[in-house]
Amino acid sequence: MATLAQYMAFHTLINTGNFTETGLKLNLTQSSISHTISNLEAELELSLIIRNRNNIVLTSEGKIVYEHISKILQQQQQLETTVANLKNLIGGSLSVGILPSVSLVLLPKVLAYFEQHHPSLTIRLMEGDYDQIEEWLNNGVVDVGFLVDPYSKNLVFDAVFDDELVCIMYKDHPLANEDKLQLEQLKHERWIMPKRTIDRDVSRILSENKIYPHIVYEISVDQVILTMVNENLGISIVPNSLLIHAPKNLMRKNFYESYVRRVGIAYKRNIHLSPAALKFVEVSKYFASGL
């Protein structure tokens, strides 16, 4: 009979897309994960995945099994949370969708708090972009997720902190001596543009101000943007919180007009948050107030 561990391994494998990352998440070897999936296929007498060199593809039967296993794991998580609630404890499990920039500046303090004060709570993290986190919330893959306003109307958004957007450039850039900038000064610059999936605000602000940037690179990883700007390949606009560990040759410049992104924790509308989720929001707001 198939086990919950096999379900978890299969579900994690499909979410990560490779055996190595699945092993790291579950603290198992790659060969152990492969063996577990093979045993699950043998138990179900179905072929669930096609193993390609660079990726993993679900078979038609695998897609159906994945949907059912997702529901089983969600129910298991709900059961753990319910049992913890019955014991009047903040325990069980909590799944959280996180943005890379938020995980850099806020998440370590929040997780350290829960490890110290609520060690019986298991927090499962899934890092993604805006679109992925919204999809996970709507499909019940995560309980709560960090997002930025504006957000899907199917979700409830609880603001946590405001994050000012700043311009970054190489230290020898001609504008590096300016105290503050106008957006108009950047219209002829070479842009390292964040993809919309990691930052919707930059493209929105530029569009509202009728600035059509000369984009030389469009990047989906925040730290890569910082590195490329630090190599004098162009300028960019990023959240100020992202610069907590900025490269030494990188300059930040505020704008005369303030541009801010509002970061919050979202969850699906018409659901009741567990005590653990409510505490997570509370603790996140507390530590965000010190940013």
Coordinates of C-alpha atoms in Angstrom, one line a residue:
M1 CA 0.0 0.0 0.0
A2 CA 1.3 3.4 -0.9
T3 CA 2.6 5.5 2.0
L4 CA 2.4 9.2 2.9
A5 CA 6.2 9.4 2.5
Q6 CA 5.9 8.2 -1.1
Y7 CA 3.1 10.8 -1.7
M8 CA 5.3 13.6 -0.3
A9 CA 8.3 12.5 -2.4
F10 CA 6.2 12.4 -5.6
H11 CA 4.5 15.7 -4.9
T12 CA 7.8 17.5 -4.0
L13 CA 9.5 16.0 -7.1
I14 CA 6.8 17.4 -9.4
N15 CA 7.0 20.8 -7.7
T16 CA 10.8 21.1 -7.9
G17 CA 11.2 19.4 -11.3
N18 CA 14.4 17.4 -10.4
F19 CA 15.6 14.6 -8.1
T20 CA 18.5 16.6 -6.6
E21 CA 16.4 19.5 -5.2
T22 CA 13.8 17.0 -4.0
G23 CA 16.4 15.2 -2.0
L24 CA 17.7 18.4 -0.5
K25 CA 14.2 19.5 0.6
L26 CA 13.3 16.1 2.1
N27 CA 16.9 15.4 3.5
L28 CA 17.2 12.2 1.4
T29 CA 19.6 11.1 -1.3
Q30 CA 18.8 11.4 -5.0
S31 CA 18.9 7.6 -5.4
S32 CA 16.5 7.3 -2.4
I33 CA 14.0 9.6 -4.0
S34 CA 14.3 7.7 -7.3
H35 CA 13.8 4.4 -5.5
T36 CA 10.7 5.8 -3.7
I37 CA 9.1 7.0 -6.9
S38 CA 9.7 3.6 -8.6
N39 CA 8.1 1.9 -5.6
L40 CA 5.1 4.2 -5.8
E41 CA 4.7 3.4 -9.5
A42 CA 5.0 -0.3 -8.8
E43 CA 2.5 0.0 -5.9
L44 CA 0.0 1.8 -8.1
E45 CA 0.9 -0.3 -11.2
L46 CA 1.1 3.0 -13.2
S47 CA 3.8 4.9 -15.0
L48 CA 3.7 8.4 -13.3
I49 CA 6.6 10.3 -14.8
I50 CA 8.9 10.4 -17.9
R51 CA 12.5 10.9 -16.9
N52 CA 14.2 13.2 -19.4
R53 CA 17.8 14.4 -19.2
N54 CA 16.8 18.0 -18.2
N55 CA 13.4 17.7 -16.7
I56 CA 10.6 15.5 -15.5
V57 CA 7.3 15.2 -17.3
L58 CA 4.1 13.8 -15.9
T59 CA 2.3 11.1 -17.8
S60 CA -1.5 11.5 -18.3
E61 CA -2.0 9.0 -15.5
G62 CA 0.6 10.9 -13.4
K63 CA -1.3 14.2 -13.8
I64 CA -4.5 12.6 -12.3
V65 CA -2.5 10.9 -9.5
Y66 CA -0.7 14.2 -8.7
E67 CA -4.1 16.1 -8.3
H68 CA -5.4 13.4 -5.9
I69 CA -2.1 13.3 -3.9
S70 CA -2.1 17.1 -3.6
K71 CA -5.6 16.9 -2.0
I72 CA -4.4 14.1 0.3
L73 CA -1.4 16.1 1.5
Q74 CA -3.6 19.2 2.0
Q75 CA -6.0 17.2 4.1
Q76 CA -3.1 15.7 6.1
Q77 CA -1.8 19.2 6.7
Q78 CA -5.3 20.4 7.8
L79 CA -5.5 17.4 10.1
E80 CA -2.1 18.3 11.7
T81 CA -3.3 21.9 12.2
T82 CA -6.6 20.8 13.6
V83 CA -5.0 18.4 16.1
A84 CA -2.7 21.2 17.2
N85 CA -5.6 23.6 17.6
L86 CA -7.5 21.0 19.7
K87 CA -4.4 20.9 22.0
N88 CA -4.6 24.7 22.1
L89 CA -1.1 24.9 20.6
I90 CA 0.4 26.8 17.7
G91 CA 1.7 23.6 16.0
G92 CA 1.0 21.3 13.1
S93 CA 2.2 22.7 9.8
L94 CA 2.1 25.9 7.8
S95 CA 2.9 26.3 4.2
V96 CA 4.2 29.7 3.1
G97 CA 4.9 31.1 -0.4
I98 CA 7.8 33.5 -0.3
L99 CA 9.3 36.1 -2.6
P100 CA 13.2 36.0 -2.9
S101 CA 13.5 39.7 -1.8
V102 CA 11.3 39.1 1.3
S103 CA 13.1 35.9 2.2
L104 CA 16.4 37.9 2.2
V105 CA 15.4 40.7 4.6
L106 CA 12.5 39.5 6.8
L107 CA 12.1 35.7 6.8
P108 CA 15.2 34.7 8.8
K109 CA 14.0 36.7 11.8
V110 CA 10.5 35.3 11.6
L111 CA 11.7 31.7 11.3
A112 CA 14.1 32.1 14.2
Y113 CA 11.2 33.4 16.3
F114 CA 9.0 30.4 15.6
E115 CA 11.9 27.9 16.2
Q116 CA 12.4 29.4 19.6
H117 CA 8.8 30.0 20.7
H118 CA 6.8 27.4 18.8
P119 CA 9.1 24.5 17.9
S120 CA 6.1 22.2 17.4
L121 CA 5.1 24.2 14.3
T122 CA 6.5 22.9 11.0
I123 CA 6.9 25.8 8.5
R124 CA 7.2 24.7 4.9
L125 CA 8.6 27.3 2.5
M126 CA 8.0 27.5 -1.3
E127 CA 9.9 30.2 -3.1
G128 CA 8.3 31.6 -6.2
D129 CA 7.4 34.7 -8.2
Y130 CA 4.2 36.7 -8.0
D131 CA 2.3 34.6 -10.5
Q132 CA 3.3 31.3 -8.9
I133 CA 2.4 32.4 -5.4
E134 CA -1.0 33.6 -6.4
E135 CA -1.6 30.3 -8.2
W136 CA -0.4 28.3 -5.1
L137 CA -2.8 30.3 -2.9
N138 CA -5.8 29.8 -5.2
N139 CA -5.1 26.1 -5.5
G140 CA -4.5 25.6 -1.8
V141 CA -0.8 24.5 -2.3
V142 CA 0.2 27.1 0.4
D143 CA -1.7 28.5 3.3
V144 CA -0.4 32.0 3.1
G145 CA 2.1 33.8 0.8
F146 CA 4.0 37.0 0.6
L147 CA 2.8 39.2 -2.3
V148 CA 2.9 42.8 -3.4
D149 CA -0.2 45.1 -4.0
P150 CA -2.0 44.9 -6.4
Y151 CA -3.1 41.3 -6.1
S152 CA -5.7 38.9 -7.3
K153 CA -9.3 39.8 -6.1
N154 CA -9.7 36.1 -5.0
L155 CA -7.3 36.8 -2.2
V156 CA -7.2 38.7 1.1
F157 CA -4.2 40.9 1.4
D158 CA -2.8 41.9 4.9
A159 CA -0.1 44.7 4.4
V160 CA 3.1 44.0 6.3
F161 CA 5.5 46.8 5.3
D162 CA 6.2 49.4 2.6
D163 CA 9.3 49.1 0.6
E164 CA 10.7 52.2 -1.2
L165 CA 11.9 51.7 -4.8
V166 CA 15.3 53.2 -5.6
C167 CA 17.5 53.5 -8.6
I168 CA 20.8 51.6 -8.6
M169 CA 23.8 52.3 -10.8
Y170 CA 27.6 51.7 -10.9
K171 CA 29.6 54.1 -8.7
D172 CA 31.2 55.9 -11.7
H173 CA 27.9 56.4 -13.5
P174 CA 27.4 60.1 -14.7
L175 CA 24.3 60.4 -12.4
A176 CA 26.1 59.0 -9.3
N177 CA 26.8 62.5 -7.9
E178 CA 23.1 63.5 -8.0
D179 CA 21.4 63.7 -4.6
K180 CA 18.0 62.6 -6.0
L181 CA 16.7 61.7 -9.4
Q182 CA 13.7 62.4 -11.6
L183 CA 12.5 59.4 -13.7
E184 CA 12.9 61.6 -16.8
Q185 CA 16.7 61.5 -16.3
L186 CA 16.7 57.7 -16.9
K187 CA 14.8 57.6 -20.2
H188 CA 18.0 57.2 -22.3
E189 CA 19.8 54.8 -20.0
R190 CA 20.6 51.2 -20.6
W191 CA 18.2 49.2 -18.3
I192 CA 18.7 45.9 -16.5
M193 CA 14.9 45.3 -16.2
P194 CA 13.3 43.0 -13.6
K195 CA 10.8 40.7 -15.2
R196 CA 7.2 41.4 -14.3
T197 CA 6.9 38.1 -12.4
I198 CA 9.4 39.4 -9.7
D199 CA 8.5 43.1 -9.8
R200 CA 5.3 44.5 -11.3
D201 CA 6.0 48.0 -9.9
V202 CA 8.9 49.1 -12.1
S203 CA 7.1 48.6 -15.4
R204 CA 3.9 50.2 -14.0
I205 CA 5.8 53.3 -12.8
L206 CA 7.6 53.7 -16.1
S207 CA 4.4 53.2 -18.1
E208 CA 2.5 55.8 -15.9
N209 CA 5.3 58.3 -16.6
K210 CA 5.4 57.5 -20.3
I211 CA 9.0 56.4 -20.2
Y212 CA 9.9 53.6 -22.6
P213 CA 13.2 52.1 -21.4
H214 CA 16.0 50.8 -23.5
I215 CA 16.1 47.3 -22.0
V216 CA 19.4 45.5 -22.6
Y217 CA 18.7 42.6 -20.3
E218 CA 15.5 41.4 -18.6
I219 CA 16.3 39.3 -15.5
S220 CA 14.1 37.2 -13.2
V221 CA 16.6 36.9 -10.3
D222 CA 17.1 39.9 -8.0
Q223 CA 20.7 39.2 -7.1
V224 CA 21.7 38.8 -10.7
I225 CA 20.3 42.3 -11.4
L226 CA 22.4 43.7 -8.6
T227 CA 25.5 42.0 -9.9
M228 CA 25.0 43.2 -13.5
V229 CA 24.5 46.8 -12.4
N230 CA 27.6 46.5 -10.3
E231 CA 29.5 45.5 -13.5
N232 CA 28.3 48.8 -15.1
L233 CA 26.0 47.0 -17.6
G234 CA 23.1 49.3 -17.0
I235 CA 20.9 50.8 -14.3
S236 CA 17.8 49.5 -12.7
I237 CA 15.1 50.2 -10.1
V238 CA 14.7 47.8 -7.2
P239 CA 13.1 47.7 -3.7
N240 CA 15.4 49.3 -1.1
S241 CA 15.2 46.3 1.2
L242 CA 16.9 44.2 -1.5
L243 CA 20.1 46.2 -1.0
I244 CA 20.8 45.0 2.5
H245 CA 23.8 43.1 1.1
A246 CA 24.5 45.3 -1.9
P247 CA 27.8 45.0 -3.8
K248 CA 30.3 47.7 -2.8
N249 CA 30.5 49.4 -6.2
L250 CA 26.8 49.9 -6.4
M251 CA 25.1 53.2 -5.7
R252 CA 21.5 53.8 -4.7
K253 CA 19.6 56.9 -5.5
N254 CA 16.2 58.0 -4.2
F255 CA 13.7 59.8 -6.4
Y256 CA 12.2 63.3 -5.8
E257 CA 8.8 61.6 -6.0
S258 CA 8.4 58.6 -3.7
Y259 CA 7.7 55.3 -5.3
V260 CA 6.7 52.5 -2.9
R261 CA 5.7 48.9 -3.2
R262 CA 3.5 47.5 -0.5
V263 CA 4.4 44.0 0.7
G264 CA 1.9 41.9 2.5
I265 CA 0.7 38.4 3.3
A266 CA -2.1 37.1 1.3
Y267 CA -4.5 34.1 1.7
K268 CA -7.5 32.7 -0.1
R269 CA -10.7 34.6 0.5
N270 CA -13.5 32.9 2.5
I271 CA -11.2 30.7 4.6
H272 CA -10.4 31.0 8.3
L273 CA -6.7 31.2 9.1
S274 CA -5.3 28.8 11.6
P275 CA -3.8 30.2 14.9
A276 CA -0.4 29.4 13.4
A277 CA -1.1 31.5 10.3
L278 CA -2.5 34.4 12.3
K279 CA 0.6 34.3 14.5
F280 CA 2.8 34.2 11.4
V281 CA 1.2 37.4 10.1
E282 CA 1.6 39.0 13.6
V283 CA 5.2 38.1 13.9
S284 CA 6.0 39.2 10.3
K285 CA 4.5 42.6 11.0
Y286 CA 6.5 43.0 14.2
F287 CA 9.8 42.3 12.6
A288 CA 8.9 44.3 9.4
S289 CA 8.4 47.4 11.6
G290 CA 12.1 47.4 12.3
L291 CA 13.1 47.4 8.6

